[in-house]
Coordinates of C-alpha atoms and ligand atoms in Angstrom, one line a residue:
M16 CA 25.1 -20.3 -40.3
I17 CA 26.3 -16.8 -40.9
N18 CA 30.1 -16.1 -41.0
R19 CA 32.1 -13.3 -39.3
D20 CA 31.6 -10.8 -42.2
D21 CA 27.9 -11.4 -42.2
A22 CA 27.8 -10.8 -38.5
L23 CA 29.8 -7.6 -38.8
R24 CA 27.4 -6.4 -41.4
I25 CA 24.4 -7.0 -39.2
L26 CA 26.1 -5.4 -36.1
S27 CA 27.4 -2.4 -37.9
K28 CA 23.9 -1.5 -39.0
Y29 CA 23.1 -1.0 -35.3
G30 CA 26.4 0.3 -34.1
Q31 CA 27.2 -2.9 -32.1
E32 CA 30.5 -4.0 -33.6
H33 CA 32.0 -4.3 -30.1
I34 CA 30.2 -7.7 -29.8
L35 CA 32.9 -9.2 -32.0
K36 CA 35.8 -7.6 -30.0
H37 CA 37.1 -10.9 -28.7
Y38 CA 36.0 -13.1 -31.7
D39 CA 39.5 -13.9 -32.9
E40 CA 40.5 -15.2 -29.5
L41 CA 37.6 -17.6 -29.2
N42 CA 37.7 -21.3 -29.9
D43 CA 35.6 -22.8 -32.8
E44 CA 32.7 -23.8 -30.6
M45 CA 32.5 -20.4 -29.0
K46 CA 32.7 -18.7 -32.3
K47 CA 29.8 -20.8 -33.5
E48 CA 27.9 -20.0 -30.3
L49 CA 28.3 -16.2 -30.8
L50 CA 27.5 -16.3 -34.6
S51 CA 24.4 -18.3 -34.0
Q52 CA 23.2 -15.8 -31.4
I53 CA 23.9 -12.9 -33.8
E54 CA 21.9 -14.7 -36.5
I55 CA 18.9 -15.3 -34.3
I56 CA 18.6 -12.1 -32.3
D57 CA 16.3 -9.4 -33.7
F58 CA 18.5 -6.3 -33.2
S59 CA 15.8 -4.1 -34.7
V60 CA 14.4 -3.7 -31.2
L61 CA 17.3 -1.3 -30.5
E62 CA 15.7 1.2 -32.9
N63 CA 13.2 1.8 -30.2
L64 CA 15.8 3.6 -28.2
E65 CA 16.0 6.3 -30.8
S66 CA 12.3 6.5 -31.3
E67 CA 11.8 6.7 -27.6
K68 CA 14.1 9.7 -27.4
N69 CA 12.3 11.5 -30.2
S70 CA 8.8 10.7 -29.2
N71 CA 6.4 12.8 -27.2
S72 CA 3.7 10.9 -25.4
S73 CA 2.1 8.7 -28.1
R74 CA -1.0 8.0 -26.1
G75 CA -4.5 9.2 -27.2
T76 CA -7.4 10.6 -25.2
F77 CA -8.5 8.5 -22.2
E78 CA -12.0 8.1 -20.9
P79 CA -13.3 5.9 -18.1
L80 CA -14.8 2.5 -18.9
G81 CA -17.5 0.8 -16.8
A82 CA -17.5 -2.8 -15.8
V83 CA -19.8 -5.7 -15.2
T84 CA -19.7 -5.2 -11.4
I85 CA -19.7 -7.8 -8.6
E86 CA -23.4 -7.0 -8.1
D87 CA -24.3 -7.4 -11.8
I88 CA -22.4 -10.7 -11.8
A89 CA -24.2 -12.0 -8.7
S90 CA -27.6 -11.3 -10.3
N91 CA -26.7 -13.0 -13.6
S92 CA -24.3 -15.7 -12.3
E93 CA -26.5 -18.6 -13.2
E94 CA -26.8 -17.6 -16.8
Y95 CA -23.1 -16.7 -17.1
I96 CA -21.9 -19.9 -15.5
K97 CA -24.2 -22.0 -17.6
T98 CA -22.9 -20.4 -20.8
G99 CA -19.3 -20.7 -19.7
I100 CA -19.7 -24.4 -18.8
E101 CA -21.3 -25.1 -22.2
A102 CA -18.4 -23.5 -24.0
I103 CA -15.8 -25.4 -21.9
K104 CA -17.6 -28.7 -22.4
A105 CA -17.7 -28.0 -26.2
G106 CA -13.9 -27.5 -26.1
K107 CA -14.1 -23.9 -27.0
A108 CA -11.8 -22.6 -24.2
A109 CA -8.1 -23.1 -23.4
A110 CA -5.8 -21.4 -21.0
V111 CA -2.4 -19.8 -21.5
L112 CA 0.0 -19.5 -18.6
L113 CA 2.6 -16.8 -19.0
A114 CA 5.6 -18.1 -17.2
G115 CA 8.6 -16.8 -19.2
G116 CA 9.4 -13.9 -16.8
Q117 CA 12.5 -13.8 -14.7
G118 CA 10.8 -12.8 -11.4
T119 CA 13.8 -10.7 -10.4
R120 CA 11.9 -8.9 -7.7
L121 CA 11.2 -12.2 -5.8
G122 CA 14.9 -13.0 -5.8
F123 CA 14.3 -16.7 -6.3
D124 CA 16.8 -18.3 -8.6
K125 CA 14.4 -20.8 -10.2
P126 CA 11.2 -20.2 -12.2
K127 CA 8.7 -18.4 -10.1
G128 CA 6.2 -21.2 -10.4
M129 CA 8.6 -23.5 -8.6
F130 CA 8.5 -21.4 -5.4
N131 CA 7.1 -23.2 -2.5
I132 CA 4.5 -20.9 -0.9
G133 CA 3.4 -23.6 1.6
V134 CA 4.3 -23.3 5.2
T135 CA 3.6 -26.6 6.9
E136 CA 3.3 -28.5 3.7
E137 CA 4.7 -28.2 0.1
L138 CA 2.5 -26.0 -2.1
Y139 CA 4.3 -24.7 -5.2
I140 CA 2.9 -21.7 -7.1
F141 CA 2.5 -23.9 -10.2
Q142 CA 0.6 -26.4 -8.0
C143 CA -1.8 -23.6 -6.8
L144 CA -2.6 -22.7 -10.4
I145 CA -3.2 -26.3 -11.4
N146 CA -5.4 -26.8 -8.4
N147 CA -7.4 -23.8 -9.3
L148 CA -7.8 -25.0 -12.9
M149 CA -8.7 -28.5 -11.6
D150 CA -11.8 -26.9 -9.9
V151 CA -13.1 -26.1 -13.3
V152 CA -12.2 -29.5 -14.7
K153 CA -14.2 -31.1 -11.9
L154 CA -17.1 -28.8 -12.4
T155 CA -17.3 -29.3 -16.2
G156 CA -16.0 -32.9 -16.5
A157 CA -13.8 -31.6 -19.3
W158 CA -10.0 -31.2 -19.5
I159 CA -9.0 -27.7 -20.5
P160 CA -6.0 -27.4 -22.8
L161 CA -3.2 -25.5 -21.0
Y162 CA -0.4 -23.8 -22.9
I163 CA 2.5 -22.8 -20.8
M164 CA 5.0 -20.2 -22.1
T165 CA 8.5 -20.5 -20.7
S166 CA 11.7 -18.8 -21.9
E167 CA 15.0 -20.2 -23.0
K168 CA 16.3 -19.4 -19.5
N169 CA 13.7 -21.4 -17.6
N170 CA 12.2 -23.9 -20.0
K171 CA 14.3 -26.9 -18.8
D172 CA 13.7 -26.3 -15.1
T173 CA 9.9 -25.8 -15.7
T174 CA 9.3 -28.8 -17.9
E175 CA 11.3 -31.1 -15.7
F176 CA 9.6 -29.8 -12.6
F177 CA 6.1 -30.5 -14.0
K178 CA 7.2 -34.0 -15.0
E179 CA 8.8 -34.7 -11.7
K180 CA 5.6 -33.6 -9.9
N181 CA 3.5 -35.6 -12.2
Y182 CA 1.8 -32.4 -13.5
F183 CA 0.2 -32.0 -10.1
G184 CA -2.5 -34.4 -11.2
Y185 CA -3.4 -32.6 -14.4
N186 CA -3.7 -34.7 -17.6
P187 CA -0.4 -34.2 -19.4
D188 CA -2.1 -34.8 -22.8
Y189 CA -3.7 -31.4 -22.3
I190 CA -0.5 -29.5 -21.4
R191 CA 1.9 -28.0 -24.0
F192 CA 5.0 -25.9 -23.3
F193 CA 6.3 -23.3 -25.7
I194 CA 9.3 -21.0 -25.6
Q195 CA 9.2 -17.2 -26.0
D196 CA 11.7 -15.1 -27.9
M197 CA 14.6 -13.3 -26.3
A198 CA 15.8 -9.7 -26.8
P199 CA 19.3 -8.2 -26.3
S200 CA 19.9 -6.1 -23.2
V201 CA 21.9 -2.8 -23.5
D202 CA 23.7 -0.4 -21.2
F203 CA 22.5 3.1 -20.8
N204 CA 24.5 4.2 -23.9
G205 CA 22.6 1.7 -26.0
K206 CA 25.5 -0.7 -26.3
V207 CA 24.5 -4.4 -26.2
L208 CA 25.9 -6.0 -23.0
M209 CA 27.9 -9.2 -23.1
E210 CA 27.6 -12.0 -20.6
S211 CA 31.0 -13.4 -21.6
E212 CA 33.3 -13.0 -24.7
S213 CA 31.1 -15.4 -26.6
K214 CA 27.7 -14.7 -25.2
I215 CA 25.4 -11.7 -25.7
S216 CA 23.2 -10.8 -22.7
V217 CA 19.6 -11.5 -23.6
S218 CA 16.4 -11.7 -21.6
P219 CA 12.8 -12.8 -22.4
N220 CA 11.2 -10.2 -24.6
G221 CA 8.2 -9.5 -22.4
N222 CA 4.8 -11.3 -22.1
G223 CA 3.3 -9.6 -25.2
G224 CA 5.1 -12.0 -27.5
W225 CA 3.0 -15.0 -26.3
F226 CA 0.7 -15.3 -29.3
S227 CA 3.4 -15.0 -32.0
S228 CA 5.6 -17.5 -30.0
L229 CA 2.6 -19.9 -29.7
V230 CA 2.1 -19.6 -33.5
R231 CA 5.8 -20.2 -34.2
A232 CA 5.7 -23.3 -32.0
G233 CA 3.1 -24.7 -34.3
L234 CA 0.4 -24.7 -31.6
L235 CA -2.2 -22.5 -33.4
D236 CA -3.0 -25.4 -35.7
E237 CA -3.7 -27.6 -32.8
I238 CA -5.8 -24.9 -31.2
K239 CA -7.9 -24.5 -34.3
T240 CA -8.2 -28.2 -34.9
K241 CA -9.5 -28.7 -31.4
G242 CA -12.1 -25.9 -32.1
V243 CA -10.8 -23.6 -29.4
E244 CA -12.3 -20.1 -29.7
W245 CA -11.3 -18.4 -26.5
L246 CA -7.9 -18.2 -24.9
N247 CA -7.7 -17.2 -21.2
V248 CA -4.3 -15.7 -20.7
F249 CA -3.0 -15.3 -17.1
A250 CA 0.2 -14.6 -15.1
V251 CA 2.1 -17.1 -13.1
D252 CA 2.2 -15.0 -9.9
N253 CA -1.4 -14.7 -8.8
V254 CA -2.0 -17.8 -6.6
L255 CA -5.7 -17.1 -6.3
Q256 CA -6.1 -16.8 -10.0
R257 CA -9.4 -18.3 -11.3
I258 CA -8.5 -19.9 -14.6
A259 CA -11.0 -20.7 -17.4
D260 CA -13.6 -19.3 -15.0
P261 CA -17.0 -20.3 -16.4
G262 CA -18.6 -17.1 -15.1
F263 CA -16.1 -14.9 -16.9
I264 CA -16.2 -16.9 -20.1
G265 CA -20.0 -16.9 -20.1
A266 CA -20.2 -13.2 -19.4
V267 CA -17.9 -12.3 -22.3
I268 CA -19.8 -14.6 -24.7
K269 CA -23.2 -13.2 -23.6
S270 CA -21.9 -9.6 -23.9
G271 CA -21.1 -10.2 -27.6
L272 CA -17.8 -8.3 -27.0
Q273 CA -14.6 -9.3 -28.5
S274 CA -12.5 -9.8 -25.4
G275 CA -12.6 -9.6 -21.6
G276 CA -10.4 -8.5 -18.8
K277 CA -10.8 -9.4 -15.1
V278 CA -10.5 -6.3 -12.9
V279 CA -10.6 -5.3 -9.3
S280 CA -11.7 -2.1 -7.7
K281 CA -8.6 0.0 -6.9
A282 CA -7.8 0.0 -3.2
S283 CA -6.9 3.7 -3.4
P284 CA -6.5 6.4 -6.1
D285 CA -2.7 5.9 -5.9
E286 CA -2.6 2.1 -6.1
K287 CA 0.1 1.1 -8.6
V288 CA -2.1 -0.8 -11.0
G289 CA -3.0 -0.4 -14.7
V290 CA -6.6 0.7 -15.3
L291 CA -8.9 -0.7 -18.0
C292 CA -10.4 2.3 -19.8
L293 CA -11.0 3.7 -23.3
E294 CA -8.3 5.4 -25.4
D295 CA -9.6 7.2 -28.4
G296 CA -12.8 5.2 -28.0
M297 CA -11.0 1.8 -28.0
P298 CA -10.4 -0.4 -25.0
S299 CA -7.0 0.2 -23.5
I300 CA -5.0 0.1 -20.3
V301 CA -3.5 3.2 -18.8
E302 CA -0.6 2.5 -16.6
Y303 CA -0.6 4.1 -13.1
Y304 CA 2.4 6.3 -14.0
E305 CA 0.7 7.6 -17.0
M306 CA -2.3 8.8 -15.1
T307 CA -2.5 12.5 -14.1
E308 CA -3.5 13.5 -10.6
E309 CA -6.8 14.6 -12.1
M310 CA -7.4 11.2 -13.7
R311 CA -6.4 9.4 -10.5
T312 CA -8.9 11.3 -8.3
L313 CA -11.7 11.9 -10.8
L314 CA -15.1 10.8 -9.4
N315 CA -18.1 9.6 -11.5
E316 CA -21.7 10.5 -10.9
K317 CA -22.0 7.8 -8.1
G318 CA -19.1 9.4 -6.3
E319 CA -16.7 6.5 -7.1
L320 CA -13.3 6.7 -8.7
A321 CA -14.0 7.1 -12.5
Y322 CA -10.8 5.2 -13.3
K323 CA -11.6 2.5 -10.9
Y324 CA -10.9 -0.9 -12.4
G325 CA -7.4 -2.2 -12.1
V326 CA -6.3 -5.1 -14.3
I327 CA -4.9 -8.3 -12.8
L328 CA -3.4 -9.9 -15.9
N329 CA -6.3 -12.3 -16.6
Y330 CA -7.7 -11.8 -20.1
L331 CA -10.0 -13.6 -22.5
F332 CA -9.1 -13.3 -26.1
N333 CA -10.8 -14.6 -29.2
V334 CA -8.6 -16.8 -31.4
S335 CA -9.9 -15.3 -34.7
K336 CA -9.1 -11.7 -33.6
L337 CA -5.7 -12.8 -32.4
E338 CA -4.9 -14.3 -35.8
E339 CA -6.0 -11.0 -37.4
I340 CA -3.7 -8.9 -35.2
C341 CA -0.8 -11.3 -35.0
D342 CA 1.3 -9.5 -37.6
K343 CA 0.7 -6.1 -36.1
K344 CA 3.6 -4.8 -34.1
L345 CA 3.1 -4.2 -30.4
P346 CA 4.8 -1.2 -28.8
V347 CA 8.1 -2.0 -27.3
H348 CA 8.6 -0.8 -23.7
I349 CA 12.1 0.1 -22.5
V350 CA 12.6 -0.9 -18.9
D351 CA 15.6 -0.2 -16.6
K352 CA 16.9 -3.3 -14.9
K353 CA 19.9 -4.8 -13.1
I354 CA 21.7 -6.8 -15.8
P355 CA 24.7 -9.0 -15.1
Y356 CA 27.4 -8.4 -17.6
M357 CA 31.1 -8.7 -18.5
N358 CA 33.0 -5.5 -18.1
D359 CA 36.0 -4.2 -20.2
N360 CA 38.4 -6.1 -18.0
G361 CA 36.6 -9.4 -18.7
E362 CA 35.1 -9.5 -15.1
Y363 CA 31.5 -10.7 -14.6
I364 CA 29.6 -8.0 -12.7
I365 CA 26.3 -8.4 -10.9
P366 CA 25.1 -4.9 -10.4
S367 CA 23.2 -3.7 -7.4
E368 CA 21.5 -0.8 -9.2
P369 CA 19.9 -0.8 -12.6
N370 CA 22.7 -0.5 -15.2
G371 CA 20.8 -0.8 -18.5
H372 CA 17.7 -1.4 -20.5
K373 CA 15.7 -4.4 -21.5
F374 CA 13.1 -4.4 -24.3
E375 CA 9.6 -5.8 -23.6
T376 CA 6.3 -6.1 -25.3
L377 CA 3.3 -6.4 -23.0
V378 CA 0.1 -8.5 -23.2
L379 CA -1.9 -5.5 -22.0
D380 CA -1.1 -3.6 -25.2
M381 CA -3.1 -6.3 -27.0
V382 CA -6.2 -5.0 -25.3
H383 CA -5.9 -1.8 -27.3
M384 CA -6.0 -3.9 -30.5
Q385 CA -9.4 -5.3 -29.7
D386 CA -12.6 -3.6 -30.9
S387 CA -14.2 -4.1 -27.5
C388 CA -13.4 -5.5 -24.1
L389 CA -15.6 -6.5 -21.2
A390 CA -14.3 -5.3 -17.8
Y391 CA -15.4 -8.1 -15.4
E392 CA -15.1 -7.2 -11.8
V393 CA -14.0 -9.8 -9.3
I394 CA -13.6 -9.8 -5.5
R395 CA -10.0 -8.8 -4.8
E396 CA -9.7 -10.8 -1.6
K397 CA -10.9 -13.9 -3.4
E398 CA -9.0 -13.7 -6.7
F399 CA -6.0 -11.5 -6.4
A400 CA -2.9 -12.6 -4.5
P401 CA 0.1 -11.7 -6.6
V402 CA 3.6 -12.9 -5.5
K403 CA 5.9 -10.2 -6.8
N404 CA 8.2 -9.4 -3.9
A405 CA 9.8 -11.5 -1.1
T406 CA 8.2 -9.3 1.6
G407 CA 5.8 -6.3 1.9
V408 CA 3.2 -5.4 -0.7
D409 CA 2.3 -8.2 -3.2
S410 CA 4.6 -10.6 -1.5
V411 CA 5.0 -14.2 -0.3
D412 CA 3.7 -13.0 3.1
S413 CA 0.6 -11.2 1.8
A414 CA -0.2 -14.1 -0.6
R415 CA 0.0 -16.6 2.2
E416 CA -2.4 -14.7 4.3
L417 CA -4.9 -14.5 1.4
L418 CA -4.5 -18.2 0.6
K419 CA -5.3 -19.0 4.3
S420 CA -8.3 -16.7 4.3
N421 CA -9.6 -18.5 1.3
G422 CA -9.4 -21.8 3.0
V423 CA -6.4 -23.1 1.1
K424 CA -4.2 -25.4 3.3
I425 CA -0.7 -24.1 3.3
Ligands
UTP16 P1 6.2 -9.4 -14.5 O1 5.8 -8.1 -15.1 O2 5.9 -9.5 -13.0 O3 7.7 -9.7 -14.8 O4 5.4 -10.5 -15.2 P2 8.7 -10.8 -14.2 O5 9.8 -10.9 -15.1 O6 8.0 -12.1 -14.0 O7 9.1 -10.3 -12.8 P3 10.1 -9.1 -12.3 O8 9.6 -7.8 -12.9 O9 11.5 -9.5 -12.9 O10 10.1 -9.2 -10.8 C1 4.0 -10.7 -15.3 C2 3.8 -12.0 -15.9 O11 4.3 -12.1 -17.3 C3 5.2 -13.2 -17.4 C4 5.7 -13.5 -16.0 O12 6.1 -14.8 -15.9 C5 4.4 -13.2 -15.2 O13 3.5 -14.3 -15.3 N1 6.3 -12.8 -18.3 C6 7.0 -11.7 -18.1 C7 6.6 -13.6 -19.4 O14 5.9 -14.7 -19.6 N2 7.6 -13.2 -20.2 C8 8.3 -12.1 -20.0 O15 9.2 -11.8 -20.8 C9 8.0 -11.3 -18.9

């Protein structure tokens, strides 16, 4: 373990010496706690604050990208599904659930997957996802390995919950949990925030770190030994999520492309959703706030929106490509958030407005590292019911309605 001088050396490199302000007043255990945090945290993410200030937009030239449409899929479904089922039966596909987020918008103090979306009976978000995956297990007769990413903040709750609920009927031999890395949070002046005298404020470092965290947890060896070639990465909050969907897997395999992303047609030009497109000729996702008015409203020769296909955080990646890009750095996004912290008077403050930045890498940036990506269009009302907010758009209420209209008993 590092000592005080080592810690000071690390911190002074990043102008964060204030972290040790109360060090001498701490008891031995607290000193150890603080030093071990300083040792583990990667403070180099803070350099992104400077580069962000100095950077002009670093994006390239965007162009629309077409998709395999709902109609295309309907006319080829037999072939796609057959190919997907064969791959799943041969153990070539696994699923990765990203559940390390904090779900602050929902305002639920437990992991989002533990939220009970049921009305007359219990139906937890994790349970919905397992039920959806079970459909494919039943169809193929094969258990699909499921890797669940948690964070240090929610790992204990998540793993205990799954155990208590008997994995909702899934075979626990096929479930593995792994923990993602944390990043320090800073105030708007770039100073790292403290939770207490001995605790640095940290938060999960975004969903982009999933593959490197999976590798660090030693799970890549298992994946390769099992002969898994495709990883279907998906978010915790879409309760209608089709996971390890044989049609999707089959379509990507048949296309010969390197990756795939499920997309839905945008509800309106202004819908706040990232769009799968090309950037400098490579697959990429343009965020809604990066799109100009012209891009948002541009029509193609069929009179449809040219930038039409919104992503729903459901991707299919090839394991060998992931290994190849694993060491490449993903861009770090700086996001403004409400971050609880200890002020100069030693009081713990829970802010009501954003008071600082968090640093996140995003899985969507991995798409731009692929040579090619198949946009696979799905029916929004059947596959997209995100639970982001307590009420309103993408909320518990809207997801309940969509579950009901899909015949799920809630
Ligand atoms: P969101 O972007 O909705 O973030 O995550 P969030 O933290 O869950 O929610 P808010 O913004 O605070 O309300 C999209 C998906 O990525 C996962 C989430 O669990 C969700 O499945 N995620 C997000 C991680 O696994 N790790 C992270 O660090 C962030």
